[in-house]
Structures are given as C-alpha cells and as structure tokens.
Amino acid sequence: MGSLTESHEPSKAAQRLRELLADPDQIIVAPGVYDGISARVALSLKFDVLYMTGAGTSMSRLGWADLGLATQHDMTEQAEMLANLNPSVPVIADADTGYGGPNAIARTVSKYARAGIAAFHLEDQVQEKRCGHLLGKEIVSREIFYSRIQAAVNARKELGLDILIIARTDARQSYGFDEALERLRRAAEIGADIVFPEAMASKQEAADMVRLMGQTPCLFNMVAKGVTPEVSVREAKEIGFRIVIYPVVGFGGAIRGIMDAMTTLKNDGREPEDLLGVKDAFALCGLNECIELDKRAGGTALREL
C-alpha cells in the first residue's frame, strides 16, 4: 500500500492552468464534462480547460441525482479517465467535501494528483451534501471548513505537488454574503489558490465578492436555471472572474438530445434521420488515432474498418 506522503512528479496540466491564470486579460471557460463522450466533444472544440462536474458524474455513473452519493473511488476513477484523454488540457474536478476527515482529504489530494487533475475544489457542506443549487443545504462550522482546506494544503506541500486548491463555500444561502466572504478570505490565507463563492444571489453580489477578494482569483459557477442569475462569459470577465464553469452544458445538452432521439424511436418506430452515425462517433472518440498508432507499430488488425 502506498504512503499518504509519497512524492509525485510535477503536473504539466497544473502548470498549464497556472499559466492561463497568470494572464490577466484572459478568462478561463471550462465546460462541464462527465464522461468520455462529453469530454471528447469539448476537446474537439478546443476548450483550454475542462470541468469535471460532480453532478454529472453522479448521474452518469450511478444514475442518481447529486445528493452526495458518489464516493471518492467513483470520482477519482472518473477523473483519471477524463484527465488522460488529453493530458495537456487541464481538468478542474469537483472533490465535494473531501470524502472524510483530514486523512481522507490528504488521500483525495494524492489520488487526484496521480489521476492527472490540475485543480480541485473543496466545499463547506456537511458530508451528506447536495448540489449547491438545491435548497436546504447544511453547512459545517468555520473551523471544520478551514481544517479541510488546511489538510489539502498540508498534503500538497508534503507530497511535493503543484495541484491547485479551490476553496468553495455554500454559506451564502444559509448565513449570508458576509459569512461567505469571511470563509473565502480565510481559506485564501490558509493557502487556497482560487476561491469559489457558490450560489451568489445576484450579479451585484458576484461583483462585490470579486472586488472584496482583491488579488485572489475567483471562480464563477454558471448553473443553468439555478440560484445564480445567468451570466455570459463576457459579463463574467467584466465582473472580474478568472474562471467560469458551465457544469450543466454537457449533461443538460446530452439529456435533451437523448430524450428527443428516443422519443422519435418510441413514437415513429425509427431513429431520427439526422442521428450521428457510428463511424462519426468513433472518429470523435479516437478511431483515427488508434488506426495510425496500430499502423506505425506494424499492426494489421485495424487496416480495414
């Protein structure tokens, strides 16, 4: 069994994310991906960064809503697959509450780094958490939240990692803006690289948070039909956010497309005429690369497909 304090090689993905963050004129746009197909689509469209959504992972792997049912193992396994489709493209991953106390959080940091993840976010909900845009969230004390961030910072240092730590607070809905601000300020002092104010109630609140956080980079979570008012990439940049994630764009689009296609089959007894063909789907997911790799190695198994 490996040690929690074994060292790791520097991550090119993390280095790339740091480079993107260092450009003050650029905002990082990360579409939500949750499986291999959604990630392949995002990569084909040349997005600079991907976001592994916990909600999408829960629904795609487990078939259940985002109610804290996905485990550390579920999330790490999905993260490793997504991060290694193209290791040069950074993946920011949801790490929920860290999946336990300080030792579990240290293990999460180690596992995510080995998986190739560039950055992850930790939140201040209780272990029995839920999507940040549902009602009734329960929030842990400041002390517990700070201990989670401290555990992640300590593990990163002890392991010699450069993975970025994002501190997320869900405190706005339960305790108000000032509490959310105080938690993020302290998290940044502890060593979080980026802060994530979840479920801001208005554009003005979002702008106030960015202004009050000063030089600390802020991440904006644009959840379709969620608590936060809709903000475009341009507006997020004008407000001052450095990263904007769109977690629903992948699974929301997929569910709509699948529903439409299967409804046509159910009602008309045939597939939609404009359905993507199997060879086009395979091409999206690396078929031509596999053929070329096989050819260069002298193989013949993929000569005719």
PDB file of C-alpha atoms in Angstrom:
ATOM      1  CA  MET A   1       0.000   0.000   0.000  1.00  0.00           C
ATOM      2  CA  GLY A   2       1.369   3.424  -0.958  1.00  0.00           C
ATOM      3  CA  SER A   3       2.119   6.056   1.660  1.00  0.00           C
ATOM      4  CA  LEU A   4      -0.031   9.149   2.005  1.00  0.00           C
ATOM      5  CA  THR A   5       3.222  11.117   1.855  1.00  0.00           C
ATOM      6  CA  GLU A   6       4.799   9.605  -1.242  1.00  0.00           C
ATOM      7  CA  SER A   7       6.007  12.242  -3.690  1.00  0.00           C
ATOM      8  CA  HIS A   8       4.701  12.839  -7.208  1.00  0.00           C
ATOM      9  CA  GLU A   9       6.079  14.275 -10.431  1.00  0.00           C
ATOM     10  CA  PRO A  10       5.047  17.851 -11.308  1.00  0.00           C
ATOM     11  CA  SER A  11       1.830  18.029 -13.328  1.00  0.00           C
ATOM     12  CA  LYS A  12       2.021  19.585 -16.782  1.00  0.00           C
ATOM     13  CA  ALA A  13      -1.727  20.152 -16.612  1.00  0.00           C
ATOM     14  CA  ALA A  14      -1.411  22.088 -13.347  1.00  0.00           C
ATOM     15  CA  GLN A  15       1.449  24.112 -14.805  1.00  0.00           C
ATOM     16  CA  ARG A  16      -0.673  24.913 -17.845  1.00  0.00           C
ATOM     17  CA  LEU A  17      -3.585  26.033 -15.659  1.00  0.00           C
ATOM     18  CA  ARG A  18      -1.251  28.298 -13.699  1.00  0.00           C
ATOM     19  CA  GLU A  19      -0.038  29.811 -16.974  1.00  0.00           C
ATOM     20  CA  LEU A  20      -3.599  30.538 -18.064  1.00  0.00           C
ATOM     21  CA  LEU A  21      -4.401  32.107 -14.679  1.00  0.00           C
ATOM     22  CA  ALA A  22      -1.302  34.302 -14.955  1.00  0.00           C
ATOM     23  CA  ASP A  23      -2.765  36.118 -17.972  1.00  0.00           C
ATOM     24  CA  PRO A  24      -4.880  38.951 -16.509  1.00  0.00           C
ATOM     25  CA  ASP A  25      -6.578  39.621 -19.838  1.00  0.00           C
ATOM     26  CA  GLN A  26      -7.961  36.097 -20.178  1.00  0.00           C
ATOM     27  CA  ILE A  27     -10.914  34.354 -18.569  1.00  0.00           C
ATOM     28  CA  ILE A  28     -10.829  30.566 -18.442  1.00  0.00           C
ATOM     29  CA  VAL A  29     -14.017  28.952 -19.761  1.00  0.00           C
ATOM     30  CA  ALA A  30     -14.487  25.337 -18.692  1.00  0.00           C
ATOM     31  CA  PRO A  31     -17.474  23.332 -19.964  1.00  0.00           C
ATOM     32  CA  GLY A  32     -18.848  20.650 -17.691  1.00  0.00           C
ATOM     33  CA  VAL A  33     -17.849  17.138 -18.764  1.00  0.00           C
ATOM     34  CA  TYR A  34     -18.916  13.960 -17.037  1.00  0.00           C
ATOM     35  CA  ASP A  35     -17.958  11.023 -19.279  1.00  0.00           C
ATOM     36  CA  GLY A  36     -15.685  10.162 -22.185  1.00  0.00           C
ATOM     37  CA  ILE A  37     -18.050  11.340 -24.908  1.00  0.00           C
ATOM     38  CA  SER A  38     -18.744  14.747 -23.362  1.00  0.00           C
ATOM     39  CA  ALA A  39     -15.015  15.247 -22.806  1.00  0.00           C
ATOM     40  CA  ARG A  40     -14.227  14.262 -26.401  1.00  0.00           C
ATOM     41  CA  VAL A  41     -16.737  16.786 -27.703  1.00  0.00           C
ATOM     42  CA  ALA A  42     -15.213  19.543 -25.553  1.00  0.00           C
ATOM     43  CA  LEU A  43     -11.704  18.612 -26.654  1.00  0.00           C
ATOM     44  CA  SER A  44     -12.747  18.595 -30.318  1.00  0.00           C
ATOM     45  CA  LEU A  45     -13.989  22.178 -29.870  1.00  0.00           C
ATOM     46  CA  LYS A  46     -10.569  23.195 -28.470  1.00  0.00           C
ATOM     47  CA  PHE A  47     -11.616  24.338 -24.993  1.00  0.00           C
ATOM     48  CA  ASP A  48      -8.496  25.204 -22.998  1.00  0.00           C
ATOM     49  CA  VAL A  49      -9.780  23.703 -19.730  1.00  0.00           C
ATOM     50  CA  LEU A  50     -12.423  21.117 -18.795  1.00  0.00           C
ATOM     51  CA  TYR A  51     -14.528  20.907 -15.649  1.00  0.00           C
ATOM     52  CA  MET A  52     -15.456  17.502 -14.186  1.00  0.00           C
ATOM     53  CA  THR A  53     -18.891  18.071 -12.725  1.00  0.00           C
ATOM     54  CA  GLY A  54     -19.802  16.077  -9.635  1.00  0.00           C
ATOM     55  CA  ALA A  55     -23.496  16.240 -10.508  1.00  0.00           C
ATOM     56  CA  GLY A  56     -22.839  14.868 -13.987  1.00  0.00           C
ATOM     57  CA  THR A  57     -20.556  12.169 -12.603  1.00  0.00           C
ATOM     58  CA  SER A  58     -23.199  11.075 -10.110  1.00  0.00           C
ATOM     59  CA  MET A  59     -25.891  10.910 -12.772  1.00  0.00           C
ATOM     60  CA  SER A  60     -23.766   9.213 -15.432  1.00  0.00           C
ATOM     61  CA  ARG A  61     -22.017   6.662 -13.187  1.00  0.00           C
ATOM     62  CA  LEU A  62     -24.760   5.981 -10.653  1.00  0.00           C
ATOM     63  CA  GLY A  63     -27.969   7.120 -12.320  1.00  0.00           C
ATOM     64  CA  TRP A  64     -28.773   9.200  -9.241  1.00  0.00           C
ATOM     65  CA  ALA A  65     -29.137  12.914  -8.545  1.00  0.00           C
ATOM     66  CA  ASP A  66     -26.321  14.890  -6.912  1.00  0.00           C
ATOM     67  CA  LEU A  67     -27.001  14.104  -3.252  1.00  0.00           C
ATOM     68  CA  GLY A  68     -23.510  13.128  -2.120  1.00  0.00           C
ATOM     69  CA  LEU A  69     -23.815   9.510  -3.265  1.00  0.00           C
ATOM     70  CA  ALA A  70     -20.671   9.460  -5.427  1.00  0.00           C
ATOM     71  CA  THR A  71     -17.692   8.206  -3.432  1.00  0.00           C
ATOM     72  CA  GLN A  72     -14.015   9.088  -3.506  1.00  0.00           C
ATOM     73  CA  HIS A  73     -13.460   5.996  -5.655  1.00  0.00           C
ATOM     74  CA  ASP A  74     -16.225   6.948  -8.112  1.00  0.00           C
ATOM     75  CA  MET A  75     -14.877  10.457  -8.512  1.00  0.00           C
ATOM     76  CA  THR A  76     -11.198   9.520  -8.759  1.00  0.00           C
ATOM     77  CA  GLU A  77     -11.819   6.824 -11.349  1.00  0.00           C
ATOM     78  CA  GLN A  78     -13.829   9.238 -13.489  1.00  0.00           C
ATOM     79  CA  ALA A  79     -11.231  11.989 -13.003  1.00  0.00           C
ATOM     80  CA  GLU A  80      -8.398   9.741 -14.181  1.00  0.00           C
ATOM     81  CA  MET A  81     -10.216   8.804 -17.371  1.00  0.00           C
ATOM     82  CA  LEU A  82     -11.124  12.405 -18.205  1.00  0.00           C
ATOM     83  CA  ALA A  83      -7.714  13.876 -17.399  1.00  0.00           C
ATOM     84  CA  ASN A  84      -5.875  11.359 -19.559  1.00  0.00           C
ATOM     85  CA  LEU A  85      -7.857  11.687 -22.785  1.00  0.00           C
ATOM     86  CA  ASN A  86      -5.584  14.662 -23.464  1.00  0.00           C
ATOM     87  CA  PRO A  87      -3.171  15.241 -20.566  1.00  0.00           C
ATOM     88  CA  SER A  88      -2.132  18.636 -21.965  1.00  0.00           C
ATOM     89  CA  VAL A  89      -5.628  20.060 -21.321  1.00  0.00           C
ATOM     90  CA  PRO A  90      -6.168  20.863 -17.624  1.00  0.00           C
ATOM     91  CA  VAL A  91      -9.156  19.363 -15.840  1.00  0.00           C
ATOM     92  CA  ILE A  92     -10.689  21.066 -12.808  1.00  0.00           C
ATOM     93  CA  ALA A  93     -12.529  18.488 -10.706  1.00  0.00           C
ATOM     94  CA  ASP A  94     -15.201  18.549  -8.048  1.00  0.00           C
ATOM     95  CA  ALA A  95     -13.908  16.955  -4.829  1.00  0.00           C
ATOM     96  CA  ASP A  96     -17.076  17.603  -2.799  1.00  0.00           C
ATOM     97  CA  THR A  97     -16.234  17.695   0.931  1.00  0.00           C
ATOM     98  CA  GLY A  98     -13.003  15.725   0.514  1.00  0.00           C
ATOM     99  CA  TYR A  99     -14.759  12.430   1.432  1.00  0.00           C
ATOM    100  CA  GLY A 100     -13.922  12.443   5.128  1.00  0.00           C
ATOM    101  CA  GLY A 101     -11.603  13.988   7.695  1.00  0.00           C
ATOM    102  CA  PRO A 102      -8.047  15.279   7.251  1.00  0.00           C
ATOM    103  CA  ASN A 103      -6.578  11.866   6.402  1.00  0.00           C
ATOM    104  CA  ALA A 104      -9.257  11.187   3.795  1.00  0.00           C
ATOM    105  CA  ILE A 105      -8.712  14.646   2.313  1.00  0.00           C
ATOM    106  CA  ALA A 106      -4.951  14.029   2.104  1.00  0.00           C
ATOM    107  CA  ARG A 107      -5.705  10.785   0.265  1.00  0.00           C
ATOM    108  CA  THR A 108      -8.067  12.609  -2.107  1.00  0.00           C
ATOM    109  CA  VAL A 109      -5.366  15.164  -2.924  1.00  0.00           C
ATOM    110  CA  SER A 110      -2.883  12.354  -3.623  1.00  0.00           C
ATOM    111  CA  LYS A 111      -5.318  10.343  -5.734  1.00  0.00           C
ATOM    112  CA  TYR A 112      -6.472  13.340  -7.768  1.00  0.00           C
ATOM    113  CA  ALA A 113      -2.885  14.374  -8.433  1.00  0.00           C
ATOM    114  CA  ARG A 114      -1.945  10.851  -9.570  1.00  0.00           C
ATOM    115  CA  ALA A 115      -5.029  10.886 -11.787  1.00  0.00           C
ATOM    116  CA  GLY A 116      -3.681  13.954 -13.598  1.00  0.00           C
ATOM    117  CA  ILE A 117      -6.149  16.523 -12.267  1.00  0.00           C
ATOM    118  CA  ALA A 118      -4.911  20.129 -12.446  1.00  0.00           C
ATOM    119  CA  ALA A 119      -7.177  21.601  -9.740  1.00  0.00           C
ATOM    120  CA  PHE A 120      -9.999  20.554  -7.433  1.00  0.00           C
ATOM    121  CA  HIS A 121     -12.498  22.283  -5.171  1.00  0.00           C
ATOM    122  CA  LEU A 122     -13.422  21.513  -1.574  1.00  0.00           C
ATOM    123  CA  GLU A 123     -16.630  22.811  -0.027  1.00  0.00           C
ATOM    124  CA  ASP A 124     -18.114  23.507   3.395  1.00  0.00           C
ATOM    125  CA  GLN A 125     -21.277  21.428   3.278  1.00  0.00           C
ATOM    126  CA  VAL A 126     -21.809  18.513   5.648  1.00  0.00           C
ATOM    127  CA  GLN A 127     -20.851  15.035   4.407  1.00  0.00           C
ATOM    128  CA  GLU A 128     -24.494  14.372   3.453  1.00  0.00           C
ATOM    129  CA  LYS A 129     -24.194  17.110   0.854  1.00  0.00           C
ATOM    130  CA  ARG A 130     -26.275  18.072  -2.150  1.00  0.00           C
ATOM    131  CA  CYS A 131     -25.973  20.134  -5.315  1.00  0.00           C
ATOM    132  CA  GLY A 132     -25.107  23.723  -4.472  1.00  0.00           C
ATOM    133  CA  HIS A 133     -28.209  24.988  -6.255  1.00  0.00           C
ATOM    134  CA  LEU A 134     -30.720  22.931  -4.245  1.00  0.00           C
ATOM    135  CA  LEU A 135     -32.375  24.245  -1.108  1.00  0.00           C
ATOM    136  CA  GLY A 136     -31.827  23.028   2.446  1.00  0.00           C
ATOM    137  CA  LYS A 137     -28.030  22.800   2.391  1.00  0.00           C
ATOM    138  CA  GLU A 138     -26.373  22.218   5.767  1.00  0.00           C
ATOM    139  CA  ILE A 139     -23.057  23.974   6.347  1.00  0.00           C
ATOM    140  CA  VAL A 140     -20.232  22.946   8.673  1.00  0.00           C
ATOM    141  CA  SER A 141     -18.620  25.359  11.104  1.00  0.00           C
ATOM    142  CA  ARG A 142     -15.857  27.686  10.001  1.00  0.00           C
ATOM    143  CA  GLU A 143     -13.362  25.596  11.940  1.00  0.00           C
ATOM    144  CA  ILE A 144     -14.232  22.388  10.088  1.00  0.00           C
ATOM    145  CA  PHE A 145     -14.119  24.136   6.720  1.00  0.00           C
ATOM    146  CA  TYR A 146     -10.743  25.671   7.500  1.00  0.00           C
ATOM    147  CA  SER A 147      -9.423  22.290   8.637  1.00  0.00           C
ATOM    148  CA  ARG A 148     -10.431  20.804   5.283  1.00  0.00           C
ATOM    149  CA  ILE A 149      -8.522  23.475   3.384  1.00  0.00           C
ATOM    150  CA  GLN A 150      -5.560  23.157   5.744  1.00  0.00           C
ATOM    151  CA  ALA A 151      -5.488  19.377   5.269  1.00  0.00           C
ATOM    152  CA  ALA A 152      -5.391  19.826   1.497  1.00  0.00           C
ATOM    153  CA  VAL A 153      -2.669  22.482   1.691  1.00  0.00           C
ATOM    154  CA  ASN A 154      -0.591  20.315   4.045  1.00  0.00           C
ATOM    155  CA  ALA A 155      -0.943  17.257   1.810  1.00  0.00           C
ATOM    156  CA  ARG A 156       0.064  19.224  -1.274  1.00  0.00           C
ATOM    157  CA  LYS A 157       3.184  20.502   0.458  1.00  0.00           C
ATOM    158  CA  GLU A 158       4.169  17.158   1.976  1.00  0.00           C
ATOM    159  CA  LEU A 159       3.635  15.345  -1.326  1.00  0.00           C
ATOM    160  CA  GLY A 160       5.520  17.955  -3.342  1.00  0.00           C
ATOM    161  CA  LEU A 161       2.545  18.617  -5.619  1.00  0.00           C
ATOM    162  CA  ASP A 162       1.572  21.642  -7.699  1.00  0.00           C
ATOM    163  CA  ILE A 163      -2.136  20.782  -7.994  1.00  0.00           C
ATOM    164  CA  LEU A 164      -4.282  23.878  -7.419  1.00  0.00           C
ATOM    165  CA  ILE A 165      -6.693  24.063  -4.488  1.00  0.00           C
ATOM    166  CA  ILE A 166     -10.038  25.826  -4.887  1.00  0.00           C
ATOM    167  CA  ALA A 167     -11.976  26.740  -1.738  1.00  0.00           C
ATOM    168  CA  ARG A 168     -15.735  26.670  -2.254  1.00  0.00           C
ATOM    169  CA  THR A 169     -18.289  27.988   0.202  1.00  0.00           C
ATOM    170  CA  ASP A 170     -22.023  27.272   0.115  1.00  0.00           C
ATOM    171  CA  ALA A 171     -22.626  29.539   3.099  1.00  0.00           C
ATOM    172  CA  ARG A 172     -24.370  32.338   1.172  1.00  0.00           C
ATOM    173  CA  GLN A 173     -27.850  30.779   1.246  1.00  0.00           C
ATOM    174  CA  SER A 174     -27.796  29.785   4.911  1.00  0.00           C
ATOM    175  CA  TYR A 175     -25.728  32.514   6.561  1.00  0.00           C
ATOM    176  CA  GLY A 176     -25.469  35.387   4.101  1.00  0.00           C
ATOM    177  CA  PHE A 177     -22.906  37.149   1.960  1.00  0.00           C
ATOM    178  CA  ASP A 178     -20.621  38.340   4.774  1.00  0.00           C
ATOM    179  CA  GLU A 179     -20.169  34.826   6.121  1.00  0.00           C
ATOM    180  CA  ALA A 180     -19.321  33.515   2.668  1.00  0.00           C
ATOM    181  CA  LEU A 181     -16.785  36.303   2.208  1.00  0.00           C
ATOM    182  CA  GLU A 182     -15.131  35.675   5.584  1.00  0.00           C
ATOM    183  CA  ARG A 183     -14.795  31.962   4.876  1.00  0.00           C
ATOM    184  CA  LEU A 184     -13.202  32.520   1.488  1.00  0.00           C
ATOM    185  CA  ARG A 185     -10.836  35.182   2.796  1.00  0.00           C
ATOM    186  CA  ARG A 186      -9.560  32.834   5.488  1.00  0.00           C
ATOM    187  CA  ALA A 187      -9.317  29.908   3.049  1.00  0.00           C
ATOM    188  CA  ALA A 188      -7.097  32.032   0.796  1.00  0.00           C
ATOM    189  CA  GLU A 189      -4.921  32.940   3.791  1.00  0.00           C
ATOM    190  CA  ILE A 190      -4.518  29.237   4.597  1.00  0.00           C
ATOM    191  CA  GLY A 191      -3.288  28.548   1.074  1.00  0.00           C
ATOM    192  CA  ALA A 192      -6.180  28.049  -1.347  1.00  0.00           C
ATOM    193  CA  ASP A 193      -5.173  29.293  -4.812  1.00  0.00           C
ATOM    194  CA  ILE A 194      -8.674  30.150  -6.035  1.00  0.00           C
ATOM    195  CA  VAL A 195     -12.000  30.816  -4.314  1.00  0.00           C
ATOM    196  CA  PHE A 196     -15.436  29.637  -5.397  1.00  0.00           C
ATOM    197  CA  PRO A 197     -18.422  31.574  -3.989  1.00  0.00           C
ATOM    198  CA  GLU A 198     -21.300  29.216  -4.724  1.00  0.00           C
ATOM    199  CA  ALA A 199     -24.851  30.391  -5.444  1.00  0.00           C
ATOM    200  CA  MET A 200     -24.434  34.155  -5.371  1.00  0.00           C
ATOM    201  CA  ALA A 201     -27.909  35.677  -5.353  1.00  0.00           C
ATOM    202  CA  SER A 202     -27.266  38.489  -7.839  1.00  0.00           C
ATOM    203  CA  LYS A 203     -24.757  39.873 -10.305  1.00  0.00           C
ATOM    204  CA  GLN A 204     -24.042  42.691  -7.867  1.00  0.00           C
ATOM    205  CA  GLU A 205     -23.169  40.202  -5.124  1.00  0.00           C
ATOM    206  CA  ALA A 206     -20.856  38.381  -7.516  1.00  0.00           C
ATOM    207  CA  ALA A 207     -19.138  41.656  -8.418  1.00  0.00           C
ATOM    208  CA  ASP A 208     -18.817  42.624  -4.740  1.00  0.00           C
ATOM    209  CA  MET A 209     -17.226  39.254  -3.934  1.00  0.00           C
ATOM    210  CA  VAL A 210     -14.618  39.617  -6.670  1.00  0.00           C
ATOM    211  CA  ARG A 211     -13.804  43.170  -5.573  1.00  0.00           C
ATOM    212  CA  LEU A 212     -13.509  42.264  -1.901  1.00  0.00           C
ATOM    213  CA  MET A 213     -11.334  39.207  -2.576  1.00  0.00           C
ATOM    214  CA  GLY A 214      -8.729  41.508  -4.133  1.00  0.00           C
ATOM    215  CA  GLN A 215      -5.953  39.639  -5.929  1.00  0.00           C
ATOM    216  CA  THR A 216      -7.292  36.165  -5.153  1.00  0.00           C
ATOM    217  CA  PRO A 217      -8.680  34.587  -8.358  1.00  0.00           C
ATOM    218  CA  CYS A 218     -12.422  33.900  -8.211  1.00  0.00           C
ATOM    219  CA  LEU A 219     -14.359  31.143  -9.966  1.00  0.00           C
ATOM    220  CA  PHE A 220     -17.945  31.628 -11.154  1.00  0.00           C
ATOM    221  CA  ASN A 221     -20.317  28.668 -11.365  1.00  0.00           C
ATOM    222  CA  MET A 222     -22.931  29.201 -14.081  1.00  0.00           C
ATOM    223  CA  VAL A 223     -25.628  26.618 -13.363  1.00  0.00           C
ATOM    224  CA  ALA A 224     -28.479  26.669 -15.868  1.00  0.00           C
ATOM    225  CA  LYS A 225     -31.772  27.519 -14.158  1.00  0.00           C
ATOM    226  CA  GLY A 226     -30.040  27.510 -10.781  1.00  0.00           C
ATOM    227  CA  VAL A 227     -29.922  30.043  -7.950  1.00  0.00           C
ATOM    228  CA  THR A 228     -27.482  32.443  -9.606  1.00  0.00           C
ATOM    229  CA  PRO A 229     -28.724  34.768 -12.380  1.00  0.00           C
ATOM    230  CA  GLU A 230     -27.474  33.869 -15.855  1.00  0.00           C
ATOM    231  CA  VAL A 231     -24.118  35.417 -16.680  1.00  0.00           C
ATOM    232  CA  SER A 232     -22.355  35.225 -20.047  1.00  0.00           C
ATOM    233  CA  VAL A 233     -18.630  34.700 -20.423  1.00  0.00           C
ATOM    234  CA  ARG A 234     -18.259  38.355 -21.389  1.00  0.00           C
ATOM    235  CA  GLU A 235     -20.153  39.518 -18.297  1.00  0.00           C
ATOM    236  CA  ALA A 236     -18.164  37.209 -16.017  1.00  0.00           C
ATOM    237  CA  LYS A 237     -14.945  38.651 -17.399  1.00  0.00           C
ATOM    238  CA  GLU A 238     -16.181  42.219 -16.951  1.00  0.00           C
ATOM    239  CA  ILE A 239     -17.095  41.446 -13.334  1.00  0.00           C
ATOM    240  CA  GLY A 240     -13.557  40.177 -12.796  1.00  0.00           C
ATOM    241  CA  PHE A 241     -13.891  36.422 -12.508  1.00  0.00           C
ATOM    242  CA  ARG A 242     -10.848  34.481 -13.706  1.00  0.00           C
ATOM    243  CA  ILE A 243     -12.622  31.152 -14.296  1.00  0.00           C
ATOM    244  CA  VAL A 244     -16.202  30.379 -15.280  1.00  0.00           C
ATOM    245  CA  ILE A 245     -17.513  26.824 -15.304  1.00  0.00           C
ATOM    246  CA  TYR A 246     -20.665  25.600 -17.038  1.00  0.00           C
ATOM    247  CA  PRO A 247     -21.405  22.250 -15.327  1.00  0.00           C
ATOM    248  CA  VAL A 248     -24.829  21.677 -16.918  1.00  0.00           C
ATOM    249  CA  VAL A 249     -23.939  22.379 -20.551  1.00  0.00           C
ATOM    250  CA  GLY A 250     -22.737  18.798 -21.133  1.00  0.00           C
ATOM    251  CA  PHE A 251     -25.280  16.624 -19.379  1.00  0.00           C
ATOM    252  CA  GLY A 252     -28.123  19.084 -19.994  1.00  0.00           C
ATOM    253  CA  GLY A 253     -27.459  19.005 -23.730  1.00  0.00           C
ATOM    254  CA  ALA A 254     -26.997  15.238 -23.712  1.00  0.00           C
ATOM    255  CA  ILE A 255     -30.213  14.536 -21.818  1.00  0.00           C
ATOM    256  CA  ARG A 256     -32.148  16.756 -24.210  1.00  0.00           C
ATOM    257  CA  GLY A 257     -30.621  15.079 -27.264  1.00  0.00           C
ATOM    258  CA  ILE A 258     -31.121  11.541 -25.951  1.00  0.00           C
ATOM    259  CA  MET A 259     -34.688  12.313 -24.933  1.00  0.00           C
ATOM    260  CA  ASP A 260     -35.509  13.704 -28.381  1.00  0.00           C
ATOM    261  CA  ALA A 261     -33.901  10.771 -30.220  1.00  0.00           C
ATOM    262  CA  MET A 262     -35.573   8.112 -28.089  1.00  0.00           C
ATOM    263  CA  THR A 263     -38.927   9.888 -28.290  1.00  0.00           C
ATOM    264  CA  THR A 264     -38.689   9.710 -32.081  1.00  0.00           C
ATOM    265  CA  LEU A 265     -37.940   5.986 -31.867  1.00  0.00           C
ATOM    266  CA  LYS A 266     -40.815   5.421 -29.438  1.00  0.00           C
ATOM    267  CA  ASN A 267     -43.361   7.420 -31.413  1.00  0.00           C
ATOM    268  CA  ASP A 268     -42.283   6.813 -35.026  1.00  0.00           C
ATOM    269  CA  GLY A 269     -40.617   3.411 -34.844  1.00  0.00           C
ATOM    270  CA  ARG A 270     -37.360   4.741 -36.318  1.00  0.00           C
ATOM    271  CA  GLU A 271     -34.274   6.692 -35.372  1.00  0.00           C
ATOM    272  CA  PRO A 272     -34.048  10.401 -36.220  1.00  0.00           C
ATOM    273  CA  GLU A 273     -32.739  10.970 -39.755  1.00  0.00           C
ATOM    274  CA  ASP A 274     -30.043  13.372 -38.540  1.00  0.00           C
ATOM    275  CA  LEU A 275     -28.700  10.984 -35.874  1.00  0.00           C
ATOM    276  CA  LEU A 276     -24.900  10.902 -35.719  1.00  0.00           C
ATOM    277  CA  GLY A 277     -23.586   7.732 -37.374  1.00  0.00           C
ATOM    278  CA  VAL A 278     -21.492   5.144 -35.584  1.00  0.00           C
ATOM    279  CA  LYS A 279     -18.309   5.836 -37.585  1.00  0.00           C
ATOM    280  CA  ASP A 280     -18.558   9.567 -36.904  1.00  0.00           C
ATOM    281  CA  ALA A 281     -18.968   8.798 -33.193  1.00  0.00           C
ATOM    282  CA  PHE A 282     -15.925   6.514 -33.264  1.00  0.00           C
ATOM    283  CA  ALA A 283     -13.919   9.182 -35.111  1.00  0.00           C
ATOM    284  CA  LEU A 284     -14.763  11.676 -32.368  1.00  0.00           C
ATOM    285  CA  CYS A 285     -13.530   9.184 -29.784  1.00  0.00           C
ATOM    286  CA  GLY A 286     -10.114   8.439 -31.239  1.00  0.00           C
ATOM    287  CA  LEU A 287     -10.674   5.894 -34.011  1.00  0.00           C
ATOM    288  CA  ASN A 288      -8.279   7.528 -36.470  1.00  0.00           C
ATOM    289  CA  GLU A 289      -5.591   7.917 -33.822  1.00  0.00           C
ATOM    290  CA  CYS A 290      -5.886   4.213 -32.979  1.00  0.00           C
ATOM    291  CA  ILE A 291      -5.599   3.256 -36.651  1.00  0.00           C
ATOM    292  CA  GLU A 292      -2.474   5.387 -37.067  1.00  0.00           C
ATOM    293  CA  LEU A 293      -0.872   4.053 -33.883  1.00  0.00           C
ATOM    294  CA  ASP A 294      -1.530   0.469 -34.979  1.00  0.00           C
ATOM    295  CA  LYS A 295      -0.117   1.199 -38.444  1.00  0.00           C
ATOM    296  CA  ARG A 296       3.096   2.747 -37.092  1.00  0.00           C
ATOM    297  CA  ALA A 297       3.657  -0.307 -34.914  1.00  0.00           C
ATOM    298  CA  GLY A 298       3.308  -2.653 -37.905  1.00  0.00           C
ATOM    299  CA  GLY A 299      -0.102  -3.954 -36.887  1.00  0.00           C
ATOM    300  CA  THR A 300      -2.752  -5.070 -39.362  1.00  0.00           C
ATOM    301  CA  ALA A 301      -5.804  -5.533 -37.147  1.00  0.00           C
ATOM    302  CA  LEU A 302      -7.145  -2.039 -37.919  1.00  0.00           C
ATOM    303  CA  ARG A 303      -6.238  -1.940 -41.616  1.00  0.00           C
ATOM    304  CA  GLU A 304      -9.853  -2.144 -42.746  1.00  0.00           C
ATOM    305  CA  LEU A 305     -12.668  -0.675 -40.656  1.00  0.00           C
TER     306      LEU A 305
END
